[in-house]
Coordinates of N, CA, C and O in Angstrom, one line a residue:
A1 N -170.9 14.0 -206.7 CA -171.2 13.2 -205.6 C -171.2 11.8 -205.9 O -170.9 10.9 -205.0
T2 N -171.5 11.4 -207.1 CA -171.6 10.0 -207.5 C -170.3 9.3 -207.4 O -170.2 8.2 -206.9
V3 N -169.2 10.0 -207.9 CA -167.9 9.5 -207.8 C -167.4 9.2 -206.4 O -166.9 8.2 -206.1
A4 N -167.7 10.2 -205.5 CA -167.4 10.0 -204.1 C -168.1 8.8 -203.5 O -167.4 8.1 -202.7
F5 N -169.3 8.6 -203.8 CA -170.1 7.5 -203.2 C -169.6 6.2 -203.8 O -169.5 5.2 -203.1
K6 N -169.1 6.2 -205.0 CA -168.6 5.0 -205.6 C -167.3 4.6 -204.9 O -167.0 3.4 -204.7
I7 N -166.5 5.6 -204.6 CA -165.2 5.4 -203.9 C -165.5 4.9 -202.5 O -164.9 3.9 -202.0
M8 N -166.5 5.5 -201.8 CA -166.9 5.0 -200.5 C -167.5 3.6 -200.5 O -167.3 2.9 -199.5
F9 N -168.1 3.2 -201.6 CA -168.7 1.9 -201.7 C -167.6 0.8 -201.7 O -167.8 -0.3 -201.2
L10 N -166.4 1.2 -202.2 CA -165.3 0.3 -202.1 C -164.8 -0.1 -200.7 O -164.2 -1.1 -200.5
A11 N -165.2 0.7 -199.8 CA -164.8 0.5 -198.4 C -165.7 -0.5 -197.7 O -165.4 -1.0 -196.6
V12 N -166.9 -0.8 -198.3 CA -167.9 -1.6 -197.6 C -167.3 -3.0 -197.2 O -167.5 -3.4 -196.0
P13 N -166.6 -3.7 -198.0 CA -166.0 -5.0 -197.5 C -165.1 -4.8 -196.3 O -165.1 -5.7 -195.4
F14 N -164.3 -3.8 -196.3 CA -163.4 -3.5 -195.2 C -164.2 -3.2 -193.9 O -163.8 -3.5 -192.8
I15 N -165.3 -2.5 -194.0 CA -166.1 -2.2 -192.9 C -166.6 -3.5 -192.2 O -166.5 -3.6 -191.0
F16 N -167.1 -4.4 -193.0 CA -167.6 -5.6 -192.5 C -166.5 -6.5 -192.0 O -166.7 -7.3 -191.0
L17 N -165.3 -6.5 -192.6 CA -164.2 -7.3 -192.1 C -163.6 -6.7 -190.8 O -162.9 -7.5 -190.1
C18 N -163.8 -5.5 -190.5 CA -163.3 -4.9 -189.3 C -164.1 -5.3 -188.0 O -163.5 -5.3 -186.9
F19 N -165.3 -5.7 -188.2 CA -166.1 -6.1 -187.0 C -165.5 -7.4 -186.4 O -165.2 -7.4 -185.2
P20 N -165.3 -8.4 -187.1 CA -164.7 -9.6 -186.5 C -163.3 -9.4 -185.9 O -163.0 -9.9 -184.9
T21 N -162.5 -8.6 -186.6 CA -161.1 -8.5 -186.1 C -161.1 -7.6 -184.9 O -160.4 -8.0 -183.9
G22 N -161.9 -6.6 -184.8 CA -162.0 -5.7 -183.6 C -162.6 -6.5 -182.4 O -162.1 -6.4 -181.3
H23 N -163.6 -7.2 -182.7 CA -164.3 -8.0 -181.6 C -163.4 -9.2 -181.1 O -163.4 -9.5 -180.0
F24 N -162.6 -9.8 -182.1 CA -161.7 -10.8 -181.6 C -160.7 -10.3 -180.7 O -160.4 -10.9 -179.7
L25 N -160.1 -9.1 -181.0 CA -159.1 -8.5 -180.2 C -159.6 -8.2 -178.8 O -159.0 -8.4 -177.8
N26 N -160.9 -7.7 -178.8 CA -161.5 -7.5 -177.5 C -161.7 -8.8 -176.7 O -161.6 -8.8 -175.5
A27 N -162.1 -9.8 -177.4 CA -162.4 -11.1 -176.8 C -161.1 -11.8 -176.2 O -161.2 -12.5 -175.2
V28 N -160.0 -11.5 -176.8 CA -158.7 -12.1 -176.2 C -157.9 -11.1 -175.4 O -156.7 -11.2 -175.3
E29 N -158.7 -10.2 -174.8 CA -158.1 -9.2 -173.8 C -157.0 -8.3 -174.4 O -156.0 -8.0 -173.8
K30 N -157.3 -7.9 -175.7 CA -156.4 -7.0 -176.4 C -157.1 -5.6 -176.6 O -156.9 -5.0 -177.6
Q31 N -157.8 -5.2 -175.6 CA -158.6 -3.9 -175.8 C -157.6 -2.8 -175.9 O -158.0 -1.8 -176.6
K32 N -156.5 -2.8 -175.3 CA -155.5 -1.7 -175.4 C -155.1 -1.6 -176.9 O -155.0 -0.5 -177.4
I33 N -154.8 -2.7 -177.6 CA -154.4 -2.6 -179.0 C -155.5 -2.1 -179.8 O -155.3 -1.3 -180.7
T34 N -156.8 -2.5 -179.5 CA -157.9 -2.0 -180.3 C -158.0 -0.5 -180.1 O -158.3 0.2 -181.1
T35 N -157.9 0.0 -178.9 CA -158.0 1.4 -178.6 C -156.9 2.2 -179.3 O -157.1 3.2 -179.9
I36 N -155.7 1.7 -179.2 CA -154.5 2.3 -179.9 C -154.8 2.4 -181.4 O -154.6 3.4 -182.1
N37 N -155.3 1.3 -182.0 CA -155.6 1.3 -183.4 C -156.6 2.3 -183.8 O -156.5 3.0 -184.8
R38 N -157.6 2.4 -183.0 CA -158.7 3.4 -183.3 C -158.1 4.8 -183.1 O -158.5 5.7 -183.8
G39 N -157.2 5.0 -182.2 CA -156.6 6.3 -182.0 C -155.8 6.7 -183.3 O -155.8 7.8 -183.7
I40 N -155.0 5.7 -183.8 CA -154.2 5.9 -185.0 C -155.2 6.3 -186.2 O -154.9 7.2 -187.0
L41 N -156.3 5.6 -186.2 CA -157.3 5.8 -187.3 C -157.8 7.2 -187.2 O -157.9 7.9 -188.2
V42 N -158.2 7.7 -186.0 CA -158.7 9.0 -185.9 C -157.7 10.1 -186.3 O -158.0 11.0 -187.0
A43 N -156.5 9.9 -185.9 CA -155.4 10.8 -186.2 C -155.2 10.9 -187.8 O -155.1 11.9 -188.4
A44 N -155.1 9.7 -188.4 CA -154.9 9.6 -189.8 C -156.1 10.2 -190.6 O -155.9 10.9 -191.6
S45 N -157.3 10.0 -190.1 CA -158.5 10.5 -190.7 C -158.5 12.0 -190.7 O -158.9 12.7 -191.6
L46 N -158.2 12.6 -189.5 CA -158.1 14.0 -189.4 C -157.1 14.7 -190.3 O -157.4 15.6 -191.0
V47 N -155.9 14.1 -190.4 CA -154.9 14.6 -191.2 C -155.3 14.5 -192.7 O -155.2 15.5 -193.4
L48 N -155.8 13.4 -193.1 CA -156.3 13.2 -194.5 C -157.4 14.1 -194.8 O -157.4 14.7 -195.9
N49 N -158.4 14.3 -193.9 CA -159.5 15.2 -194.2 C -159.0 16.6 -194.4 O -159.4 17.4 -195.3
F50 N -158.1 17.1 -193.5 CA -157.5 18.4 -193.6 C -156.7 18.6 -194.9 O -156.7 19.7 -195.4
L51 N -156.1 17.6 -195.4 CA -155.3 17.7 -196.6 C -156.1 17.5 -197.9 O -156.0 18.3 -198.8
L52 N -157.0 16.5 -197.9 CA -157.7 16.1 -199.1 C -159.0 16.9 -199.4 O -159.3 17.2 -200.5
I53 N -159.7 17.3 -198.4 CA -161.0 18.0 -198.6 C -160.7 19.4 -199.2 O -161.4 19.7 -200.2
P54 N -159.8 20.2 -198.8 CA -159.5 21.5 -199.5 C -159.1 21.3 -200.9 O -159.4 22.1 -201.8
M55 N -158.4 20.2 -201.2 CA -157.9 20.0 -202.6 C -158.9 19.3 -203.5 O -159.0 19.7 -204.6
F56 N -159.7 18.4 -203.0 CA -160.6 17.6 -203.8 C -162.1 17.7 -203.4 O -162.9 17.1 -204.1
G57 N -162.4 18.4 -202.3 CA -163.8 18.5 -201.9 C -164.3 17.2 -201.4 O -163.7 16.4 -200.7
L58 N -165.5 16.9 -201.9 CA -166.2 15.7 -201.6 C -165.5 14.4 -201.9 O -165.5 13.4 -201.2
L59 N -164.8 14.5 -203.0 CA -163.9 13.3 -203.5 C -162.8 13.0 -202.4 O -162.5 11.9 -202.1
G60 N -162.3 14.1 -201.8 CA -161.3 13.9 -200.8 C -161.9 13.2 -199.5 O -161.2 12.4 -198.9
A61 N -163.1 13.6 -199.2 CA -163.8 12.9 -198.1 C -164.0 11.4 -198.4 O -163.8 10.6 -197.5
G62 N -164.4 11.1 -199.6 CA -164.6 9.7 -200.0 C -163.3 8.9 -199.9 O -163.3 7.8 -199.5
L63 N -162.2 9.5 -200.4 CA -160.9 8.9 -200.3 C -160.4 8.6 -198.9 O -159.9 7.6 -198.6
T64 N -160.7 9.6 -198.1 CA -160.3 9.5 -196.6 C -161.1 8.3 -196.0 O -160.6 7.5 -195.3
F65 N -162.4 8.2 -196.3 CA -163.3 7.2 -195.8 C -162.7 5.8 -196.2 O -162.6 4.9 -195.4
L66 N -162.4 5.7 -197.5 CA -161.9 4.4 -198.0 C -160.6 4.1 -197.3 O -160.4 3.0 -196.8
F67 N -159.6 5.0 -197.3 CA -158.3 4.8 -196.7 C -158.5 4.4 -195.2 O -157.8 3.5 -194.7
S68 N -159.4 5.1 -194.5 CA -159.5 4.8 -193.1 C -160.0 3.4 -192.8 O -159.5 2.8 -191.9
N69 N -160.9 2.9 -193.6 CA -161.5 1.6 -193.4 C -160.5 0.5 -193.8 O -160.4 -0.5 -193.1
V70 N -159.7 0.8 -194.8 CA -158.6 -0.2 -195.2 C -157.5 -0.2 -194.1 O -157.1 -1.2 -193.6
L71 N -157.2 1.0 -193.6 CA -156.2 1.1 -192.5 C -156.6 0.4 -191.3 O -155.8 -0.4 -190.7
I72 N -157.8 0.6 -190.8 CA -158.2 -0.1 -189.5 C -158.2 -1.6 -189.7 O -157.9 -2.3 -188.8
F73 N -158.6 -2.1 -190.9 CA -158.6 -3.5 -191.1 C -157.2 -4.1 -191.0 O -157.0 -5.0 -190.2
F74 N -156.2 -3.4 -191.6 CA -154.9 -3.9 -191.6 C -154.2 -3.7 -190.2 O -153.4 -4.5 -189.8
L75 N -154.6 -2.6 -189.5 CA -154.1 -2.4 -188.2 C -154.5 -3.5 -187.2 O -153.8 -3.9 -186.3
D76 N -155.8 -3.9 -187.4 CA -156.3 -5.0 -186.5 C -155.8 -6.4 -187.0 O -155.7 -7.2 -186.1
L77 N -155.6 -6.5 -188.3 CA -155.2 -7.8 -188.8 C -153.8 -8.3 -188.3 O -153.7 -9.5 -188.0
W78 N -152.9 -7.4 -188.1 CA -151.6 -7.7 -187.6 C -151.6 -8.4 -186.2 O -151.1 -9.5 -186.1
P79 N -152.3 -7.8 -185.2 CA -152.3 -8.4 -183.9 C -153.2 -9.7 -183.9 O -153.0 -10.6 -183.2
V80 N -154.2 -9.7 -184.8 CA -155.0 -11.0 -184.9 C -154.2 -12.1 -185.4 O -154.2 -13.2 -184.9
N81 N -153.4 -11.8 -186.4 CA -152.5 -12.8 -187.0 C -151.5 -13.3 -185.9 O -151.2 -14.5 -185.8
K82 N -151.0 -12.3 -185.1 CA -150.0 -12.7 -184.1 C -150.7 -13.6 -183.0 O -150.1 -14.5 -182.5
A83 N -151.9 -13.3 -182.7 CA -152.6 -14.1 -181.7 C -153.0 -15.5 -182.2 O -153.0 -16.4 -181.4
L84 N -153.4 -15.6 -183.4 CA -153.9 -16.9 -184.0 C -152.8 -17.6 -184.7 O -153.0 -18.8 -185.0
N85 N -151.7 -17.0 -185.1 CA -150.7 -17.6 -186.0 C -151.4 -18.2 -187.2 O -151.3 -19.4 -187.5
L86 N -152.0 -17.3 -188.0 CA -152.8 -17.7 -189.2 C -151.9 -18.2 -190.3 O -150.8 -17.7 -190.5
D87 N -152.4 -19.2 -191.1 CA -151.7 -19.5 -192.4 C -152.1 -18.5 -193.4 O -153.3 -18.4 -193.8
K88 N -151.1 -17.7 -193.8 CA -151.4 -16.5 -194.6 C -152.0 -16.9 -196.0 O -152.9 -16.2 -196.4
V89 N -151.5 -17.9 -196.6 CA -152.1 -18.3 -197.9 C -153.5 -18.7 -197.8 O -154.4 -18.3 -198.6
Y90 N -153.8 -19.5 -196.8 CA -155.2 -20.0 -196.6 C -156.1 -18.8 -196.2 O -157.2 -18.7 -196.8
F91 N -155.6 -17.9 -195.4 CA -156.4 -16.7 -195.0 C -156.7 -15.8 -196.3 O -157.8 -15.4 -196.4
I92 N -155.7 -15.6 -197.1 CA -155.9 -14.8 -198.3 C -157.0 -15.5 -199.2 O -157.8 -14.8 -199.8
K93 N -156.9 -16.8 -199.4 CA -157.9 -17.5 -200.2 C -159.3 -17.3 -199.6 O -160.2 -17.1 -200.4
V94 N -159.5 -17.4 -198.3 CA -160.8 -17.2 -197.7 C -161.3 -15.8 -197.9 O -162.5 -15.6 -198.3
I95 N -160.4 -14.8 -197.7 CA -160.8 -13.4 -197.9 C -161.2 -13.2 -199.4 O -162.2 -12.5 -199.6
L96 N -160.5 -13.7 -200.3 CA -160.8 -13.5 -201.7 C -162.1 -14.2 -202.1 O -162.9 -13.7 -202.9
K97 N -162.4 -15.3 -201.5 CA -163.7 -15.9 -201.7 C -164.9 -15.1 -201.2 O -165.9 -15.0 -201.8
T98 N -164.6 -14.4 -200.1 CA -165.6 -13.5 -199.5 C -165.9 -12.4 -200.4 O -167.0 -12.0 -200.6

């Protein structure tokens, strides 16, 4: 269980980064994109859980949790970037500082 929790701990930064991206999309009237992204996330999580849990048990659930949080961050980041026209180099520097 310790290894699974360590893997899940790696998802914590992505969990916190998903809040501003999701709320930003809602604030700029992109609720449809937010809903679609969450639907993709649910489908990917179900598939990964069905594949990984029988093979790896608790470790598979931890990997699914990590992948799901990384996935939702990047699914939200693409439309946020489109809406804001972010400077990618500056954005990466800020994220790495965080």
